[in-house]
PDB file of C-alpha atoms and ligand atoms in Angstrom:
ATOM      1  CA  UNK A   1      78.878   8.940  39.658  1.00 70.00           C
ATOM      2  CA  UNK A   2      75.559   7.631  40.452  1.00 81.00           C
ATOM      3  CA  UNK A   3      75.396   3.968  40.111  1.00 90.00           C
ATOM      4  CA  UNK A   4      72.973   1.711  41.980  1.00 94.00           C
ATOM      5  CA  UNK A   5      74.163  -0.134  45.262  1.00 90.00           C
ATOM      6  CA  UNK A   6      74.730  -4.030  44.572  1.00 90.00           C
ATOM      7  CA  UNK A   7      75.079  -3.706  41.292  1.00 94.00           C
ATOM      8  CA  UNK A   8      77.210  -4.707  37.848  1.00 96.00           C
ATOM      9  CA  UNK A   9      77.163  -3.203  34.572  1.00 97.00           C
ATOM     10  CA  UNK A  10      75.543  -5.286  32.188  1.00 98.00           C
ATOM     11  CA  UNK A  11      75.475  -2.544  28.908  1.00 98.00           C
ATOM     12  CA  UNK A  12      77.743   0.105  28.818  1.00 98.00           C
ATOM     13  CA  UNK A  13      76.853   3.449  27.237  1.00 98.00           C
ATOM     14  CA  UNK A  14      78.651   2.894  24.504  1.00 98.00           C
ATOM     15  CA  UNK A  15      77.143  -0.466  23.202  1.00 98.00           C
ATOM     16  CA  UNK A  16      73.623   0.784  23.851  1.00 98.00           C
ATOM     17  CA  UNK A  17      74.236   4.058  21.987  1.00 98.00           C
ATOM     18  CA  UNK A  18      75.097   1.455  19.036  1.00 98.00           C
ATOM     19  CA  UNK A  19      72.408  -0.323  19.108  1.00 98.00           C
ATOM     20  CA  UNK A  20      69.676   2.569  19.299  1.00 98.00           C
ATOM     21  CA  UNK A  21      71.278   3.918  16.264  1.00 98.00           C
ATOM     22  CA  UNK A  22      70.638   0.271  14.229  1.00 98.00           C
ATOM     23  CA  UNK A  23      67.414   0.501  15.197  1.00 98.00           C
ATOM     24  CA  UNK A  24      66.654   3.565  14.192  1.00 98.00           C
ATOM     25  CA  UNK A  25      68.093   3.186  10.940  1.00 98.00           C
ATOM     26  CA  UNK A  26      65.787  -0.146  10.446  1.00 98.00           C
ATOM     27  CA  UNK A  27      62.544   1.569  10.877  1.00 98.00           C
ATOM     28  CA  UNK A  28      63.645   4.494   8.736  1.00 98.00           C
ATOM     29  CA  UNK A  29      64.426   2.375   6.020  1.00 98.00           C
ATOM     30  CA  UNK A  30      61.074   0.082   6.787  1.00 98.00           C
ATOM     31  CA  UNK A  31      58.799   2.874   7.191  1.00 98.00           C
ATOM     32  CA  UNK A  32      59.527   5.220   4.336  1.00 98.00           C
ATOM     33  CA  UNK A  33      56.793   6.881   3.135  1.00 96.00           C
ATOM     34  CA  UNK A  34      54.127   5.421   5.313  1.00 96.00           C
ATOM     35  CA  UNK A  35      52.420   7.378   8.247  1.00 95.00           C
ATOM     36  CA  UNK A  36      53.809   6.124  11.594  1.00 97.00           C
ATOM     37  CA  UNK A  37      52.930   6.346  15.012  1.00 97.00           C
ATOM     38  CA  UNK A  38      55.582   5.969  17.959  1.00 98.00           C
ATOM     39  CA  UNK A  39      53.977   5.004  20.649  1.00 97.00           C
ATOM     40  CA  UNK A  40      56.040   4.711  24.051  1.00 96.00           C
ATOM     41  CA  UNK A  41      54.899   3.108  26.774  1.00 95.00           C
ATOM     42  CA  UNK A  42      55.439   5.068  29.906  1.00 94.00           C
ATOM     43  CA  UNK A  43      57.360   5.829  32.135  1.00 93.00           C
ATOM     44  CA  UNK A  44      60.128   3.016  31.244  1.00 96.00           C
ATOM     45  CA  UNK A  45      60.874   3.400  27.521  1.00 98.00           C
ATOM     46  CA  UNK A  46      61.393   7.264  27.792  1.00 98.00           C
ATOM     47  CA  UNK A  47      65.099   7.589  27.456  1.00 98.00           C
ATOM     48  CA  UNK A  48      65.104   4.304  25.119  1.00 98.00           C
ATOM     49  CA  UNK A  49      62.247   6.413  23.128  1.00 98.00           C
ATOM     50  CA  UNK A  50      63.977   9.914  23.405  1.00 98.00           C
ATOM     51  CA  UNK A  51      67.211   8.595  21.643  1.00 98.00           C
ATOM     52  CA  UNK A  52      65.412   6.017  18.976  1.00 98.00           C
ATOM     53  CA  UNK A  53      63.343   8.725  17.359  1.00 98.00           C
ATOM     54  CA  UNK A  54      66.420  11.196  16.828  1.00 98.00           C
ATOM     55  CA  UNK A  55      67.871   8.144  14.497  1.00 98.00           C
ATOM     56  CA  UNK A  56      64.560   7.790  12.690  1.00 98.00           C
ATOM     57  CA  UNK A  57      64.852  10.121   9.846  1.00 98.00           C
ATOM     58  CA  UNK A  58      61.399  10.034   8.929  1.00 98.00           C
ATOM     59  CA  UNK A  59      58.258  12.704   9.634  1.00 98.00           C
ATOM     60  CA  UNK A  60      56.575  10.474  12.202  1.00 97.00           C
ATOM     61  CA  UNK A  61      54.352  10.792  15.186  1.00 96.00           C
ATOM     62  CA  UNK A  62      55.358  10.336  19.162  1.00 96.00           C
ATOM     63  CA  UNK A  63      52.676   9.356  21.286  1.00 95.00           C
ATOM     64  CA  UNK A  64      52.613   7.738  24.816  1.00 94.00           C
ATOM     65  CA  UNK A  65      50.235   5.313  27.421  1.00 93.00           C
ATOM     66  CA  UNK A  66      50.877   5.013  30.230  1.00 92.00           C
ATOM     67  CA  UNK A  67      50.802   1.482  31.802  1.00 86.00           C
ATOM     68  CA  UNK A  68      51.795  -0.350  35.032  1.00 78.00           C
ATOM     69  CA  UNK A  69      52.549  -3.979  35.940  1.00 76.00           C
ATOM     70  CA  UNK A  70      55.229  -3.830  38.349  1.00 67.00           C
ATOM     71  CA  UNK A  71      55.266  -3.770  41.810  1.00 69.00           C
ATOM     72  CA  UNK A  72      59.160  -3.124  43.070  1.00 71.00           C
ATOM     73  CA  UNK A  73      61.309  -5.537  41.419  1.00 73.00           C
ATOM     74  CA  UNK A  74      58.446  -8.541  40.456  1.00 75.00           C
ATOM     75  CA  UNK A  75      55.697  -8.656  38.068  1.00 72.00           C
ATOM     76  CA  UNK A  76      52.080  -8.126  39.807  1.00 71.00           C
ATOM     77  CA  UNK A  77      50.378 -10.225  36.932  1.00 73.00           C
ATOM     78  CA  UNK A  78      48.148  -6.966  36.355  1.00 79.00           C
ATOM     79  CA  UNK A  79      48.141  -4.137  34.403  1.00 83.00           C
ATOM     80  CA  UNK A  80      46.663  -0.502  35.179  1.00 80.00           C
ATOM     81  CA  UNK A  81      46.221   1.937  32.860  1.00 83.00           C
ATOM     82  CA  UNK A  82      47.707   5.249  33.805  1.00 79.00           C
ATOM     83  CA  UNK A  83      46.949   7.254  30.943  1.00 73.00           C
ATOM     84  CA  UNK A  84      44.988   6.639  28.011  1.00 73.00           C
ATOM     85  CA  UNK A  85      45.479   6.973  24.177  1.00 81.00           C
ATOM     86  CA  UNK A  86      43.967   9.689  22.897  1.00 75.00           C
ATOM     87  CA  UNK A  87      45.360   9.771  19.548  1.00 81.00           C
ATOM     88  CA  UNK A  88      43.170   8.258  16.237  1.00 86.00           C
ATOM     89  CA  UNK A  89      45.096   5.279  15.012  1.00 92.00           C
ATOM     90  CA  UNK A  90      43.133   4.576  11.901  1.00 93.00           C
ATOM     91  CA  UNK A  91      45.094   4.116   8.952  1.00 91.00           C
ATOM     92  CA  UNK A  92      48.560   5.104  10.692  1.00 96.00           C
ATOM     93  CA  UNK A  93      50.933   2.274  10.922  1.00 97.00           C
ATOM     94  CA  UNK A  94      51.782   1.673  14.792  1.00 97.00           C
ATOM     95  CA  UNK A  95      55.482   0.562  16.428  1.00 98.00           C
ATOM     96  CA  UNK A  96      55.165   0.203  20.337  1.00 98.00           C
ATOM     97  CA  UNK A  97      57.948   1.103  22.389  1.00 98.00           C
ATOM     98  CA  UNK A  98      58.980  -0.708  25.549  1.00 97.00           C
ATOM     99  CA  UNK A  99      62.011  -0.485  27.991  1.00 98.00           C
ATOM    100  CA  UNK A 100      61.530  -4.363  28.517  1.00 97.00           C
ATOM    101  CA  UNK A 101      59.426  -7.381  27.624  1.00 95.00           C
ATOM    102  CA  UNK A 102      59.181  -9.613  30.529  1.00 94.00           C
ATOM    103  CA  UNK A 103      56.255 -11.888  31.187  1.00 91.00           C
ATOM    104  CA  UNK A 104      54.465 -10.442  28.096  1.00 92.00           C
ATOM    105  CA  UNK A 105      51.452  -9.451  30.138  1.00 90.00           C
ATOM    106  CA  UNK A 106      51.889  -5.526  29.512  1.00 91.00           C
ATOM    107  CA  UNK A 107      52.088  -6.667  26.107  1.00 93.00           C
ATOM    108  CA  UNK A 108      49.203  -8.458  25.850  1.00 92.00           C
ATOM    109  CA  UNK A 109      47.130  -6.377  27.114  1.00 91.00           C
ATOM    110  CA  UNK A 110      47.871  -3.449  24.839  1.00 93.00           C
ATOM    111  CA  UNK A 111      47.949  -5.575  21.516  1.00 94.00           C
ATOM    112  CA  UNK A 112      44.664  -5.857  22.351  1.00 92.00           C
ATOM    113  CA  UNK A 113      43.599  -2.461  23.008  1.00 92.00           C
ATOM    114  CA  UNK A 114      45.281  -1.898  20.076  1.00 93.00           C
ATOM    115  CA  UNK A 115      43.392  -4.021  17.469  1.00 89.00           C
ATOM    116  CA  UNK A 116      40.416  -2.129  18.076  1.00 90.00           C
ATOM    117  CA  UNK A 117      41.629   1.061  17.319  1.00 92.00           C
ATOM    118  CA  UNK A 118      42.302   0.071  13.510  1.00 93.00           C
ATOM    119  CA  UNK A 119      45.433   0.799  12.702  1.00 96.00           C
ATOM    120  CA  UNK A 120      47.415   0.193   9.552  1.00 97.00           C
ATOM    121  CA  UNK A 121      49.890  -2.414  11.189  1.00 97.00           C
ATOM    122  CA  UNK A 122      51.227  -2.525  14.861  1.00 97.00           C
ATOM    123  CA  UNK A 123      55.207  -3.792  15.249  1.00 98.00           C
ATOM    124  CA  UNK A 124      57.031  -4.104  18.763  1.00 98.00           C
ATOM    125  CA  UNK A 125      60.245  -2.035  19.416  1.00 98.00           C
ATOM    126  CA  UNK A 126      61.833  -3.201  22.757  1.00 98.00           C
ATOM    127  CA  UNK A 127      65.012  -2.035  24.504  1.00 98.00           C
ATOM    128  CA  UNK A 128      65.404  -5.530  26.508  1.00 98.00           C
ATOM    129  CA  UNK A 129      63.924  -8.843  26.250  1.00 97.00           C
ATOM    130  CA  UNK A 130      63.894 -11.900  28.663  1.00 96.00           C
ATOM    131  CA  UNK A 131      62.977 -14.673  26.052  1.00 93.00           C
ATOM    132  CA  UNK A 132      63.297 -17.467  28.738  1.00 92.00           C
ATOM    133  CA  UNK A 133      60.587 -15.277  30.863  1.00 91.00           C
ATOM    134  CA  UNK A 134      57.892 -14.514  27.745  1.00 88.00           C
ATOM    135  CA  UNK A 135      59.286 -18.141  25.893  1.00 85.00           C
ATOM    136  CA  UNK A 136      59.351 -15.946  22.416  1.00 81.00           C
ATOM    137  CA  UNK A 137      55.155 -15.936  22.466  1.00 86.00           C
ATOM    138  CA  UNK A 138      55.914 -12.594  20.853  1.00 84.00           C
ATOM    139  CA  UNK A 139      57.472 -11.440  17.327  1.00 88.00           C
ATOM    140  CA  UNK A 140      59.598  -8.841  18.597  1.00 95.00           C
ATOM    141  CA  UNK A 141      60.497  -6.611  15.354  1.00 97.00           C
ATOM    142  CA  UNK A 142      62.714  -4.268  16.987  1.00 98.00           C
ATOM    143  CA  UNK A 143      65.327  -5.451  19.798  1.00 97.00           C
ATOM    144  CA  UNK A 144      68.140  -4.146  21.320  1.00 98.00           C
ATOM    145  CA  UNK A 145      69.301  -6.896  23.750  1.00 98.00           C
ATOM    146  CA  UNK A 146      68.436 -10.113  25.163  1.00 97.00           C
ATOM    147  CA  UNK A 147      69.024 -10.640  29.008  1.00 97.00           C
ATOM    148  CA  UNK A 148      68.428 -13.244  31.119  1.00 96.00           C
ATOM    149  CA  UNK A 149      65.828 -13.896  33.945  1.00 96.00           C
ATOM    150  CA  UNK A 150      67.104 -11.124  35.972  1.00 96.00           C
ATOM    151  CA  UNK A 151      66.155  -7.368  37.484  1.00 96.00           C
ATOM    152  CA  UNK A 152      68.075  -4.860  35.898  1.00 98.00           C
ATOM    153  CA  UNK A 153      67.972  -0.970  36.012  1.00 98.00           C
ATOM    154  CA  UNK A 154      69.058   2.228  34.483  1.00 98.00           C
ATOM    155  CA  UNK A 155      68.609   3.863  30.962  1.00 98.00           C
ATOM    156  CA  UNK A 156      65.153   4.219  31.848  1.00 98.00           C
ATOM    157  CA  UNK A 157      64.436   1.490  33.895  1.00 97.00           C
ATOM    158  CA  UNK A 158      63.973   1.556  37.830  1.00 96.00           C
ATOM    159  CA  UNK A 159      63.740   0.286  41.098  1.00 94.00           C
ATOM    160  CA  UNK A 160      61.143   2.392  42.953  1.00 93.00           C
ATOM    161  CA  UNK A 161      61.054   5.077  41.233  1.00 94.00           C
ATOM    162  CA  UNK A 162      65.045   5.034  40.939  1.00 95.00           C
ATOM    163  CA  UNK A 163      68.400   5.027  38.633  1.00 97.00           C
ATOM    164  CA  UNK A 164      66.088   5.851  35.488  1.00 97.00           C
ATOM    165  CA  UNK A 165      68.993   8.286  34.937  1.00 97.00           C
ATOM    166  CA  UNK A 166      71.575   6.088  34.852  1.00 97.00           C
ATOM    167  CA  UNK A 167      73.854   5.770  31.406  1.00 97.00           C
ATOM    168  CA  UNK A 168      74.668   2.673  31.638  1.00 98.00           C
ATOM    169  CA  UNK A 169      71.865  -0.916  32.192  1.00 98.00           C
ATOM    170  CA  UNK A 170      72.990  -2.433  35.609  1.00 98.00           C
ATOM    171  CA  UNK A 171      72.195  -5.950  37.157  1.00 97.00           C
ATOM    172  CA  UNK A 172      71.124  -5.141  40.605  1.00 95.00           C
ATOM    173  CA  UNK A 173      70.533  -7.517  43.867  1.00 87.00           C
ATOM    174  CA  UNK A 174      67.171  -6.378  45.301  1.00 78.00           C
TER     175      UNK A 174
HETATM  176  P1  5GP B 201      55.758  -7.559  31.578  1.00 77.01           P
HETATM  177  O1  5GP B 201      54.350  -7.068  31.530  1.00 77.01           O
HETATM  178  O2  5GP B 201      56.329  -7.940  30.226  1.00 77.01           O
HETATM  179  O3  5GP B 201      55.942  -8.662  32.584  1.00 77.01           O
HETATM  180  O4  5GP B 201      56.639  -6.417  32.169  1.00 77.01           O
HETATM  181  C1  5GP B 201      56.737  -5.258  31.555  1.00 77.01           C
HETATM  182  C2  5GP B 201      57.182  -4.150  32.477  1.00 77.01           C
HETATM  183  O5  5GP B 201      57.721  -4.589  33.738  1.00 77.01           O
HETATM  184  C3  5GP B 201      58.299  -3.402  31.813  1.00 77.01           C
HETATM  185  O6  5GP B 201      57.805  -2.452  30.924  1.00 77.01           O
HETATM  186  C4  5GP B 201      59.036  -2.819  33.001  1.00 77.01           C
HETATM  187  O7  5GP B 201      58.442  -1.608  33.378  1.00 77.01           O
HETATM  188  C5  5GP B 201      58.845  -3.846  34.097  1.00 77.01           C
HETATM  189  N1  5GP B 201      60.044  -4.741  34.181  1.00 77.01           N
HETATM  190  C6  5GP B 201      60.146  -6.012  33.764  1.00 77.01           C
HETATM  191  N2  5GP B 201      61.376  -6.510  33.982  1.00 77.01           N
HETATM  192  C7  5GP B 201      62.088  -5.511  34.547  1.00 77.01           C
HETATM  193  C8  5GP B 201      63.457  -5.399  34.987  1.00 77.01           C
HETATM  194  O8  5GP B 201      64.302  -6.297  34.923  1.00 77.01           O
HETATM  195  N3  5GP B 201      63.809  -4.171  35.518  1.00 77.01           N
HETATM  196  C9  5GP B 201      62.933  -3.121  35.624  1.00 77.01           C
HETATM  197  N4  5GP B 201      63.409  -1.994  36.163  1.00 77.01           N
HETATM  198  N5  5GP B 201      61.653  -3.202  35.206  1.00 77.01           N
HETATM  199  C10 5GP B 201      61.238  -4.378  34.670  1.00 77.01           C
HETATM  200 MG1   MG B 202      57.205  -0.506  31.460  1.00 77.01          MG
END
């Protein structure tokens, strides 16, 4: 099997599976019968995205940005925008998904692109969080884990460009 040198599991298959499925079950009960807009942020939250929107039973929209902050396994402080939103976001209620909420600064940045695009609301969906990293500035409506100050991989998240298609979330030594 491909697994990443180094490295530990930290969530098996089977436990994230779970928790996608919660999640998905939330936002169809909290969203029914408004107009909603997924909007995944690129390219981390793909897989995360790809299985939370087949447990929201709702008609909604999938959109994606794409954004950057990471260089290799540390946080470059700056964000580039990839690819823009082209999507009108008046009037639709907004939930941004991420892979991971780290320092926040990815965040940040697109809360405030965001708020000029009028939408009806905007809630945060996040597959990991590292609380002790962001020190909870941010309401996070939607989480699947917490993890600690550490660089982990798989399930959509990389190193380099690699083990995005990994099943399970490993703790890797870079
Ligand atoms: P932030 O802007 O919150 O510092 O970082 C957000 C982005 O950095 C995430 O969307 C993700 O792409 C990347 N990132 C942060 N922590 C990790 C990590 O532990 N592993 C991987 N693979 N990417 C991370
Ligand atoms: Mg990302």
């Amino acid at each position: 099997m491909n697994e990443p040198k180094n490295s530990s599991i930290l969530f098996h298959e089977h436990a994230i599976k779970e928790v996608v499925a919660k999640i998905g079950l939330q936002i169809t009960t909290d969203y029914k019968g408004r107009s909603l807009v997924v909007l995944g942020v690129l390219k981390g939250s793909f897989v995360f995205l790809a299985d939370l929107i087949r447990h929201i039973d709702l008609d909604i929209e999938t959109e994606f940005i794409q954004l950057a902050s990471y260089d290799g396994a540390k946080s470059s402080g700056k964000v580039t925008l990839n690819a823009p939103l082209k999507t009108d976001l008046r009037n639709h209620h907004v939930i941004i998904v991420e892979d991971i909420i780290d320092t926040g600064t990815t965040l940040d940045y697109l809360l405030a692109m965001l708020k000029g695009k009028g939408p009806a609301s905007v809630r945060v969906c996040a597959f990991l969080s590292k609380p002790s990293v962001h020190k909870n500035r941010y309401t996070i409506d939607y989480q699947g884990f917490e993890i600690a100050n550490e660089f982990v991989v798989g399930y959509g998240l990389d190193y380099r460009g690699r083990y995005r298609n990994c099943r399970h979330v490993y703790q890797i030594k870079v």
